[in-house]
Short mmCIF file of C-alpha atoms and ligand atoms in Angstrom, two decimals:
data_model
loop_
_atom_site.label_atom_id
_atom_site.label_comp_id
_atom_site.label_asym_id
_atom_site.label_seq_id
_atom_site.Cartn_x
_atom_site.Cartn_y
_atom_site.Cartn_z
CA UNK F 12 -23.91 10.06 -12.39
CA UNK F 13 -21.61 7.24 -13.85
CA UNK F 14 -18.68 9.17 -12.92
CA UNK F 15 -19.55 9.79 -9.64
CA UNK F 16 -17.02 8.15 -6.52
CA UNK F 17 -17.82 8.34 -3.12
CA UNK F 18 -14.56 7.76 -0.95
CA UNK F 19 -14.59 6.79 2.41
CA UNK F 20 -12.21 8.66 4.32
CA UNK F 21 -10.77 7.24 7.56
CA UNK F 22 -8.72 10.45 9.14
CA UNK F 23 -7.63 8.00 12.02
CA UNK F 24 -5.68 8.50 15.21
CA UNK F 25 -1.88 10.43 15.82
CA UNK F 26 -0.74 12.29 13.36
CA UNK F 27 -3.88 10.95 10.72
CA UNK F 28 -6.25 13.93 10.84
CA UNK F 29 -3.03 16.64 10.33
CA UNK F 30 -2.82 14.27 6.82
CA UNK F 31 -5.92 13.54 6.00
CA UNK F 32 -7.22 17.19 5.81
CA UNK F 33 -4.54 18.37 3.36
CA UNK F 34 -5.03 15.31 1.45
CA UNK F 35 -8.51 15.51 0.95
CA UNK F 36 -8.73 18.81 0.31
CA UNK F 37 -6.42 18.38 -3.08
CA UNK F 38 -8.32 16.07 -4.16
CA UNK F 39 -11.24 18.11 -3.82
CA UNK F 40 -9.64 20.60 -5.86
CA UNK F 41 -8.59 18.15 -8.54
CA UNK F 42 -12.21 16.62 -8.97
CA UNK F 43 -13.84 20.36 -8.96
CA UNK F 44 -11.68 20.91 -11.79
CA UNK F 45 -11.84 18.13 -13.51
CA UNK F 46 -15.02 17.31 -16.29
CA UNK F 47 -14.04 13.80 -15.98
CA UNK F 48 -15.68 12.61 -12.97
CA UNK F 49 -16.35 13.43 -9.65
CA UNK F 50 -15.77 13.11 -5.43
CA UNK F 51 -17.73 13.13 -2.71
CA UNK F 52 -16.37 11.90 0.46
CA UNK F 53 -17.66 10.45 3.72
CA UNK F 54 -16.34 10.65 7.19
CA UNK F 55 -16.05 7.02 8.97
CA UNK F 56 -14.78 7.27 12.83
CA UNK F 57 -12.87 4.69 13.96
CA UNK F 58 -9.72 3.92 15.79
CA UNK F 59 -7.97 4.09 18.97
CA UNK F 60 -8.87 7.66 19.97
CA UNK F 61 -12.98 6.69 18.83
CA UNK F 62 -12.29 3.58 21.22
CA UNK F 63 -11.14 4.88 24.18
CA UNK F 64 -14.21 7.70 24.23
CA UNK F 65 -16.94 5.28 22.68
CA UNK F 66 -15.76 1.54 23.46
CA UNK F 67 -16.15 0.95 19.80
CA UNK F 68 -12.90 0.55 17.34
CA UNK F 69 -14.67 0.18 13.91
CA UNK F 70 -18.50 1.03 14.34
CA UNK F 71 -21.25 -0.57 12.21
CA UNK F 72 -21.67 2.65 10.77
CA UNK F 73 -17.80 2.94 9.73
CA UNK F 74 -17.92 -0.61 8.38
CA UNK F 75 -21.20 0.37 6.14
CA UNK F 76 -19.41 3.66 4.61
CA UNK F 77 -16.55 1.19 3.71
CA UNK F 78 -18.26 -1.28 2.32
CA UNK F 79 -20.52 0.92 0.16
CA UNK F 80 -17.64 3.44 -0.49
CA UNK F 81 -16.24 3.39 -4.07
CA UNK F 82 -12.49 3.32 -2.57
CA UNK F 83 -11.51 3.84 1.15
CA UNK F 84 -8.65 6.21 1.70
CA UNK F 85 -7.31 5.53 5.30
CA UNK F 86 -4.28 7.31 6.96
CA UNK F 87 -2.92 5.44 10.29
CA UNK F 88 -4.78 4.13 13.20
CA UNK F 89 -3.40 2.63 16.56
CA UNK F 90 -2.20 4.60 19.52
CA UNK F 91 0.48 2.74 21.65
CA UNK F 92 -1.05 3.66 25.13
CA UNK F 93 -4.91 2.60 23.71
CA UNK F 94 -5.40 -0.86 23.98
CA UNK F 95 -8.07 -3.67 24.08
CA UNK F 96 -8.73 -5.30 27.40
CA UNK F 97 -6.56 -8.03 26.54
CA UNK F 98 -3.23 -5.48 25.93
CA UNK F 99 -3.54 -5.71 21.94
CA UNK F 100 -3.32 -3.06 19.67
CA UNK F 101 -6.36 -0.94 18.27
CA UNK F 102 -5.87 -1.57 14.29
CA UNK F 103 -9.02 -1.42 12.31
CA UNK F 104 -7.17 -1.46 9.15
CA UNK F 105 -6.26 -5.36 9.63
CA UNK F 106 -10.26 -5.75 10.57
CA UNK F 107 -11.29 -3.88 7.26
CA UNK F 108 -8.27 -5.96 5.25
CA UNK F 109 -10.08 -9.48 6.69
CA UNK F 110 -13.99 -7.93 6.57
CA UNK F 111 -13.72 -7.17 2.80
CA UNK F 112 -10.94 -9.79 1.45
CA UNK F 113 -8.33 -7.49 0.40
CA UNK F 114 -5.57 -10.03 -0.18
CA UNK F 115 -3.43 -8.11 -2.38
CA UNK F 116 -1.27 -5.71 -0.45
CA UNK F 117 0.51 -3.01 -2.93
CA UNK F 118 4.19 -1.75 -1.99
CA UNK F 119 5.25 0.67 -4.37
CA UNK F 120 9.13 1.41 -4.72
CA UNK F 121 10.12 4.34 -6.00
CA UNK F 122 13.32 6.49 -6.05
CA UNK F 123 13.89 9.03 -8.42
CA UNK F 124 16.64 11.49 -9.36
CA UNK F 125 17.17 13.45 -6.50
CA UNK F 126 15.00 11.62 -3.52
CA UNK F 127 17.23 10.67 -0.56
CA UNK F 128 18.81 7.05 -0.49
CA UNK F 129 21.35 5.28 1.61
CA UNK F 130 22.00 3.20 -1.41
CA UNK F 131 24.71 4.46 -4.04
CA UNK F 132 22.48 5.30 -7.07
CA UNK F 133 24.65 4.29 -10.34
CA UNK F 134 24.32 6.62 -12.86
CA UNK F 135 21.06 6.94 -14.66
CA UNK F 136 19.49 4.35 -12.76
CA UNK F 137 16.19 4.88 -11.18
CA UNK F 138 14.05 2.56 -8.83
CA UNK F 139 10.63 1.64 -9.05
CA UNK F 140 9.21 -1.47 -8.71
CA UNK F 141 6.11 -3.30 -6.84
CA UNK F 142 5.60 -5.34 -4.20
CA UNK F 143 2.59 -7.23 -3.34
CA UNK F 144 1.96 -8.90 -0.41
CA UNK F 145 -0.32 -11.12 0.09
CA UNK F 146 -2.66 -9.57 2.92
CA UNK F 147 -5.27 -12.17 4.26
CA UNK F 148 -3.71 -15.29 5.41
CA UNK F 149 0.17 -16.71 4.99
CA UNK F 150 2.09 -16.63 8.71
CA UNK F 151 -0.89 -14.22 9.86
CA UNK F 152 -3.42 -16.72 9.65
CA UNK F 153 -3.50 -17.43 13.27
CA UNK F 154 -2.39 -13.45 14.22
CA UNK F 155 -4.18 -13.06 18.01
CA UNK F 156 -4.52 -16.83 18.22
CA UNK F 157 -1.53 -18.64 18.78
CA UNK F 158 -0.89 -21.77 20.44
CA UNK F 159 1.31 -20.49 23.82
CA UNK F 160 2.19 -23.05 26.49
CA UNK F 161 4.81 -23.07 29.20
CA UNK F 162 7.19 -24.85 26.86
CA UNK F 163 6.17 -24.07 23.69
CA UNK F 164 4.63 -21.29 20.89
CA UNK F 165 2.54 -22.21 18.00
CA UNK F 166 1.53 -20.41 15.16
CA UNK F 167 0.45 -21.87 11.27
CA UNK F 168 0.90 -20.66 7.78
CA UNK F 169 -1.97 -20.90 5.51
CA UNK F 170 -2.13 -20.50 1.54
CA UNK F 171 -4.65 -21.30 -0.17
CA UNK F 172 -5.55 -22.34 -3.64
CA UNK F 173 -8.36 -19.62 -3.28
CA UNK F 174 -6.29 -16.70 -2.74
CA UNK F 175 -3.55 -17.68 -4.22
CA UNK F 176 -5.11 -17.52 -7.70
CA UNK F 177 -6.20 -14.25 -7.25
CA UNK F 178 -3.14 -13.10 -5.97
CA UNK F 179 -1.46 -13.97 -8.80
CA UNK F 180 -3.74 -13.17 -11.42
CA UNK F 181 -3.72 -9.71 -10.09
CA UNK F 182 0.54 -9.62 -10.22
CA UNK F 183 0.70 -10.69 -13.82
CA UNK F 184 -2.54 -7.95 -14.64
CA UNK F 185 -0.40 -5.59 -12.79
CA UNK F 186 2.82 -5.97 -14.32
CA UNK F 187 0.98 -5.89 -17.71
CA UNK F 188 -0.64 -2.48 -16.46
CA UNK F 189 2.87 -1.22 -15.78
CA UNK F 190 4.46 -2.10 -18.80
CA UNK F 191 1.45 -0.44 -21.09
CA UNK F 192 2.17 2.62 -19.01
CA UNK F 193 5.95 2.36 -19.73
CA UNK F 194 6.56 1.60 -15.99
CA UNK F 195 8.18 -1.88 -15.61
CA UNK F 196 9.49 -4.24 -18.50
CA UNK F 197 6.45 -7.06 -17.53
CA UNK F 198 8.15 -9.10 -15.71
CA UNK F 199 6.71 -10.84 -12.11
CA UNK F 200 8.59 -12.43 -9.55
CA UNK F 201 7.73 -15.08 -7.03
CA UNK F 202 9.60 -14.60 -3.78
CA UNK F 203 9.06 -17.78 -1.70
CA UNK F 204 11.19 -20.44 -0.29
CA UNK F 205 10.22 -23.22 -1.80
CA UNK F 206 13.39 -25.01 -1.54
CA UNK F 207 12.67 -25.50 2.36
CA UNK F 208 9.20 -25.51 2.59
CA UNK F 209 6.09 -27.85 0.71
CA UNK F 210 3.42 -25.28 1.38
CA UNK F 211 5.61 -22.73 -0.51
CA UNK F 212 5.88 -25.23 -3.08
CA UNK F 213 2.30 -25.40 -3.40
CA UNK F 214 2.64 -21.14 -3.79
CA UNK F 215 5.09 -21.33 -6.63
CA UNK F 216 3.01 -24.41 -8.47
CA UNK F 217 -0.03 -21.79 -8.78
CA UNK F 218 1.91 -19.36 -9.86
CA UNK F 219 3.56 -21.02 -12.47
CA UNK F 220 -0.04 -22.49 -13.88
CA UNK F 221 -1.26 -18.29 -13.75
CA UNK F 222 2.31 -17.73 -15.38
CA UNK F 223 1.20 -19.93 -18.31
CA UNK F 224 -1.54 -18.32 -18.88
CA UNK F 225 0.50 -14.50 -19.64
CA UNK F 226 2.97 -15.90 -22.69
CA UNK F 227 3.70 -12.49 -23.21
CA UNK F 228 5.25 -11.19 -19.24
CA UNK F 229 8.26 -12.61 -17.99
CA UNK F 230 7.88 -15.03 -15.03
CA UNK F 231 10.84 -15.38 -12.37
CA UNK F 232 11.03 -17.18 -8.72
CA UNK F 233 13.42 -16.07 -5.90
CA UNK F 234 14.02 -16.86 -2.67
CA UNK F 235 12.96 -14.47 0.07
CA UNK F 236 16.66 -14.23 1.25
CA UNK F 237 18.40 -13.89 -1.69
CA UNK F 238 15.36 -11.02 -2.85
CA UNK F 239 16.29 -9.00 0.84
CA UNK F 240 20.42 -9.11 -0.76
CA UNK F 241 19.40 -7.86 -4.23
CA UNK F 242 16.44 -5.13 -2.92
CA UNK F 243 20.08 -3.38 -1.31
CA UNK F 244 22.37 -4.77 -4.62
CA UNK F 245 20.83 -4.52 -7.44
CA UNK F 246 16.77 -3.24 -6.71
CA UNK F 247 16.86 -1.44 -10.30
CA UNK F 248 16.11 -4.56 -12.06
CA UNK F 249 12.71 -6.00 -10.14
CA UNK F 250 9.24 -4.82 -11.63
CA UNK F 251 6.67 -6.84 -9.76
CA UNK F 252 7.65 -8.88 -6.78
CA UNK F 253 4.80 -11.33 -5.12
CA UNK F 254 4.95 -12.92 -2.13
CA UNK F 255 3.51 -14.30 1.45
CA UNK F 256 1.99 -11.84 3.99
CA UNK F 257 5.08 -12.16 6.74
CA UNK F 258 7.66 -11.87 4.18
CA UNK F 259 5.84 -8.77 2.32
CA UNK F 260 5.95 -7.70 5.60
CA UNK F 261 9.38 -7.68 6.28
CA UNK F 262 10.18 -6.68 2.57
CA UNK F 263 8.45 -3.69 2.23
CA UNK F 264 9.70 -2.12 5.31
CA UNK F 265 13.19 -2.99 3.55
CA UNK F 266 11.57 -1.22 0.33
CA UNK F 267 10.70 2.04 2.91
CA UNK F 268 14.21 2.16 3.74
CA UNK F 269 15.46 1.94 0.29
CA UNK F 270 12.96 5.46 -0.58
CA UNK F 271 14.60 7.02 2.26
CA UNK F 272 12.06 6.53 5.12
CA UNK F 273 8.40 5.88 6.02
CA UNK F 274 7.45 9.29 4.92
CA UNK F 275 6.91 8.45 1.20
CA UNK F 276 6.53 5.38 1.16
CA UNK F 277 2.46 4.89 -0.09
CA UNK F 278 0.44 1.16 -0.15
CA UNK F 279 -3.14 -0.42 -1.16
CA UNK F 280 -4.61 -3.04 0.34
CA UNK F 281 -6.98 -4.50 -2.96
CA UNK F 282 -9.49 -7.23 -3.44
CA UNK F 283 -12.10 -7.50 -6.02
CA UNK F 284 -14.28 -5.19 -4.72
CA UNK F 285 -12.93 -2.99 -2.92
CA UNK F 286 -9.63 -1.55 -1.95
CA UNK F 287 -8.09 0.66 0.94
CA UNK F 288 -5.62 3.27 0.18
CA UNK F 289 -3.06 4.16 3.24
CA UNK F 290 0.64 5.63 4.11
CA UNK F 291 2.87 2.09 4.98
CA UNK F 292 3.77 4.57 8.31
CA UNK F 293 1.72 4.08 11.09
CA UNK F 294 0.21 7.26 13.40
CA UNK F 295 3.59 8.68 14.53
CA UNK F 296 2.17 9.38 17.73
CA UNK F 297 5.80 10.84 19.04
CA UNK F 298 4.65 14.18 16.72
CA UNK F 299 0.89 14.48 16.40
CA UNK F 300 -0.14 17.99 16.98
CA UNK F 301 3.27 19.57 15.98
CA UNK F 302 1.96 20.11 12.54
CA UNK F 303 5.35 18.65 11.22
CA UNK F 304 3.94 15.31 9.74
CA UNK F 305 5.08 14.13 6.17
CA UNK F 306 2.06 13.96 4.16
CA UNK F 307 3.11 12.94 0.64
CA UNK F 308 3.03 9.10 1.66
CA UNK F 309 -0.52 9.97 2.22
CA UNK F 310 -0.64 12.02 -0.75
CA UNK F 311 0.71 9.51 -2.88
CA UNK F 312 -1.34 6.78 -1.52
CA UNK F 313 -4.74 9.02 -2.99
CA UNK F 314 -2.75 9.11 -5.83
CA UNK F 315 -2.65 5.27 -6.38
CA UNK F 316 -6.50 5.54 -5.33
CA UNK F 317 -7.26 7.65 -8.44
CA UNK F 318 -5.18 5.47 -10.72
CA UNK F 319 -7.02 2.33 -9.33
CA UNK F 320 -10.59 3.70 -9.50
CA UNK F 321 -9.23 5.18 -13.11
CA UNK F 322 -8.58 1.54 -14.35
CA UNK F 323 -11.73 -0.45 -12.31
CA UNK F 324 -13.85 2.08 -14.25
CA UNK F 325 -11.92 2.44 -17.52
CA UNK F 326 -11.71 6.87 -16.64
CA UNK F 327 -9.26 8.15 -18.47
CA UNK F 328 -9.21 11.41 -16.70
CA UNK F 329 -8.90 9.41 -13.36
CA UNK F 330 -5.42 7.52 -14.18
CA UNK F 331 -4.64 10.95 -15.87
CA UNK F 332 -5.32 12.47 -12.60
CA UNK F 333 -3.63 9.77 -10.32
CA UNK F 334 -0.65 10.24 -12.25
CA UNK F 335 -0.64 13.79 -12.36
CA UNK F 336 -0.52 14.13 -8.77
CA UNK F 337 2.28 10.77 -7.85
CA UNK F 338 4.79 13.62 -10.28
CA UNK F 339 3.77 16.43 -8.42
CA UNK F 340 4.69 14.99 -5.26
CA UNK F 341 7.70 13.41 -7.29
CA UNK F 342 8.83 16.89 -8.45
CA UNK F 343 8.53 18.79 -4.72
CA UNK F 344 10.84 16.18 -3.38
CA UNK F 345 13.19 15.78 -6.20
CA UNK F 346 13.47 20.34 -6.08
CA UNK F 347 14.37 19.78 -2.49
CA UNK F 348 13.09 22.93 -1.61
CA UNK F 349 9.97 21.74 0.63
CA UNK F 350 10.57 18.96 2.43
CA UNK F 351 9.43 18.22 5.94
CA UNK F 352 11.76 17.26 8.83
CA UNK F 353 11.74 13.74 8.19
CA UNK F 354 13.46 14.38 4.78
CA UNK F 355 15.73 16.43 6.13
CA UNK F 356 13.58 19.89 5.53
CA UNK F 357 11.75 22.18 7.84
CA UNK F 358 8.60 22.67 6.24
CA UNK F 359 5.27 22.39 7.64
CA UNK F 360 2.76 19.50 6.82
CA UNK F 361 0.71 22.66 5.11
CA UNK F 362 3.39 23.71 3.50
CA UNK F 363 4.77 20.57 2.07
CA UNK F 364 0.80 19.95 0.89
CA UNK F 365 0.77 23.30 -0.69
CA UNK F 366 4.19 22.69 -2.57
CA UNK F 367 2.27 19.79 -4.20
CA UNK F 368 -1.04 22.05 -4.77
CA UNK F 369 0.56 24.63 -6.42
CA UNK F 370 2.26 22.29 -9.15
CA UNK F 371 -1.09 20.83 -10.12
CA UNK F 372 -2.51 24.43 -10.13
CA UNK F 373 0.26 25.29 -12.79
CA UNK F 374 -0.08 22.50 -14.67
CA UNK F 375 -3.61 22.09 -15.05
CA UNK F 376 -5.21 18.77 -16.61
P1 ATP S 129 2.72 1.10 13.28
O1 ATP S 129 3.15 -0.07 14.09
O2 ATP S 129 1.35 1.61 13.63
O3 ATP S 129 2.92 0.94 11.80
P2 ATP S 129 5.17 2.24 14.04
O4 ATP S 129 5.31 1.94 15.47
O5 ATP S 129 5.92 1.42 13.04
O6 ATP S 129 3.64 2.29 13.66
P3 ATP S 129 5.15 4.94 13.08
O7 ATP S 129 3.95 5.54 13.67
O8 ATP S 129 5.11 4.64 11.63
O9 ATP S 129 5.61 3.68 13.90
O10 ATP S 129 6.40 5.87 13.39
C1 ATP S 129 7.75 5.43 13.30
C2 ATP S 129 8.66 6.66 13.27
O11 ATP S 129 8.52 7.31 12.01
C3 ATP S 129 8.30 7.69 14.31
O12 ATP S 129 9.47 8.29 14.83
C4 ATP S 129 7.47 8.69 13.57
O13 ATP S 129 7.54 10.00 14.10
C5 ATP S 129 8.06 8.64 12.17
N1 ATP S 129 7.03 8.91 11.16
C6 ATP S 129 6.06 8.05 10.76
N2 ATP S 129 5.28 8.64 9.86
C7 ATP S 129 5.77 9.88 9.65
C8 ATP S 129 5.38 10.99 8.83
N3 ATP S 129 4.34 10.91 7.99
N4 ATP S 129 6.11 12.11 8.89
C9 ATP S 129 7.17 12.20 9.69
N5 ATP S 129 7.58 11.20 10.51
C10 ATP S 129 6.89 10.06 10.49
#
């Protein structure tokens, strides 16, 4: 059937498989419900925990489900005391961002009347803008591969033309996406420092030739620095901010802190073909198997997945859906009622999930 998705689901190491289950199962609910397509999902081992019993991080098999998957919905992999022979870390998710050319790293922003911030909200003012980061190459190009001598460390930044393009094409179609759906006022900003260096010269030239091409969006540059001072000053007025994979990096950590913690803090790693959806926290090792995990990053990350699939395949009730569930996770934390201990709550990671089911079950599509 046309409107048939198969996800892969990668329930991952730590505190992944206490998130994954809840997660899976609303969405389960949602497409049983819904006329307007449907989900099946498929299992894919991998990580540190499927490493240290099989020797394998992210089997063939895995890979396959990925790649033929219609979206991949991952939660976190990596356990600190699991490593490869030569001390790094177990993190299939960078593999699977290289393997299938996801360059375009999603960092959603988002604080809403009553969500927990260590900024001063003024009055009436709202967060909620995007980051993307670009995911394949910039100051990780030589990640594992660096140039160390006794005197001296080496590693190189790489942009390409290539990427570049397609990075930016998918910033300006994103702010435009955003603004349609009354999100963002269409504006995209490049975040570089090209006043220091030529290869981030060469970044803001191709933006500004895709900036051209989208009369009708507003196109801004800033430096990385000055964007770190006004993400704390003034982050109500950014819609879409594009940059370099090291200072995404950095950026959308700051953009975690700014919603009050990891623990809602959703991203997408997206190419043109495929796309994984994940929580920016990592396996939270320190309280796996408490039951205590935050799940709404996760939550909110399959939320982004339905919007995405709902706009690759023009499905209404998709983006509908996606939508539907970002609010209900929106409206749990805003009530304050059920949060988890992270947010300064008690609840459990079941009951936090259930909070979220039970406002979609009220308010049914
Ligand atoms: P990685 O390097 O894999 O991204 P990390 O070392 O940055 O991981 P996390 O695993 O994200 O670390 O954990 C950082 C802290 O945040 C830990 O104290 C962890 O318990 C907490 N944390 C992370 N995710 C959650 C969550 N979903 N719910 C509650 N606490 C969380």
């Amino acid at each position: 059937m046309a409107n048939t998705f198969e996800i892969a689901v990668f329930s991952g190491d730590g505190i992944g498989p206490e998130i994954t289950g809840p997660t899976v199962k609303i969405l389960r609910l949602m497409s049983e419900v819904s006329t307007g397509y449907d989900l099946s999902f498929a299992e894919a081992p991998a990580g540190a925990a499927h490493y240290a019993k099989t020797g394998e991080s992210l089997p063939e098999t895995s890979m396959r489900i990925a790649q033929n998957a219609d979206a991949i919905l991952l939660s976190a992999m990596g356990l600190p005391d699991v490593r490869y022979e030569d001390g790094t870390e177990i993190s299939p998710q960078i593999d699977l961002r290289k393997a299938l050319t996801l360059f375009a790293g999603v960092r959603p922003v988002t604080v809403r009347p009553g969500q927990l911030t260590p900024l001063k909200m003024p009055a009436g003012k709202e967060i909620d803008f995007v980051l993307v980061r670009e995911s394949t190459e910039g100051l990780f190009h030589t990640q594992g591969c660096g140039e160390v001598t006794k005197d001296e460390a080496r590693e190189t930044l790489l942009i390409t033309r290539e990427i570049s393009e397609k990075l930016f094409e998918f910033s300006f179609n994103l702010a435009k996406q955003r603004q349609t759906a009354g999100r963002g006022q269409g504006r995209v900003t490049c975040v570089d420092k090209a006043n220091v260096f030529r290869a981030f010269a060469f970044f803001r030239e191709i933006y500004d030739a895709e900036a051209a091409k989208h009369p009708d969006l507003t196109a801004d540059h800033a430096y990385v620095d000055a964007t770190a001072l006004w993400m704390v000053q003034k982050p109500w007025d950014f819609d879409v901010l594009v940059t370099e994979n090291m200072f995404g990096d950095i950026l959308s950590d700051l953009g975690a802190g700014l919603m009050g913690g990891l623990g809602l803090a959703p991203s997408a790693d997206i190419g043109l073909d495929h796309a994984v959806f994940q929580p920016c926290h990592g396996s939270a090792p320190d309280i796996a198997g408490q039951g205590v995990a935050n799940p709404f990053a996760m939550i909110l990350s399959a939320a982004m997945m339905l919007e995405w699939l709902g706009i690759k395949h023009d499905n209404d009730a998709l983006r509908t859906d996606g939508q539907r569930l970002r609010e209900a996770v929106e409206s749990v934390v805003a009530s304050g009622q059920i949060l988890t201990r992270d947010l300064g709550g008690s609840a459990s990671t079941k009951d936090a999930a259930s909070a979220v089911e039970a406002l979609l079950a009220m308010a049914p599509a």
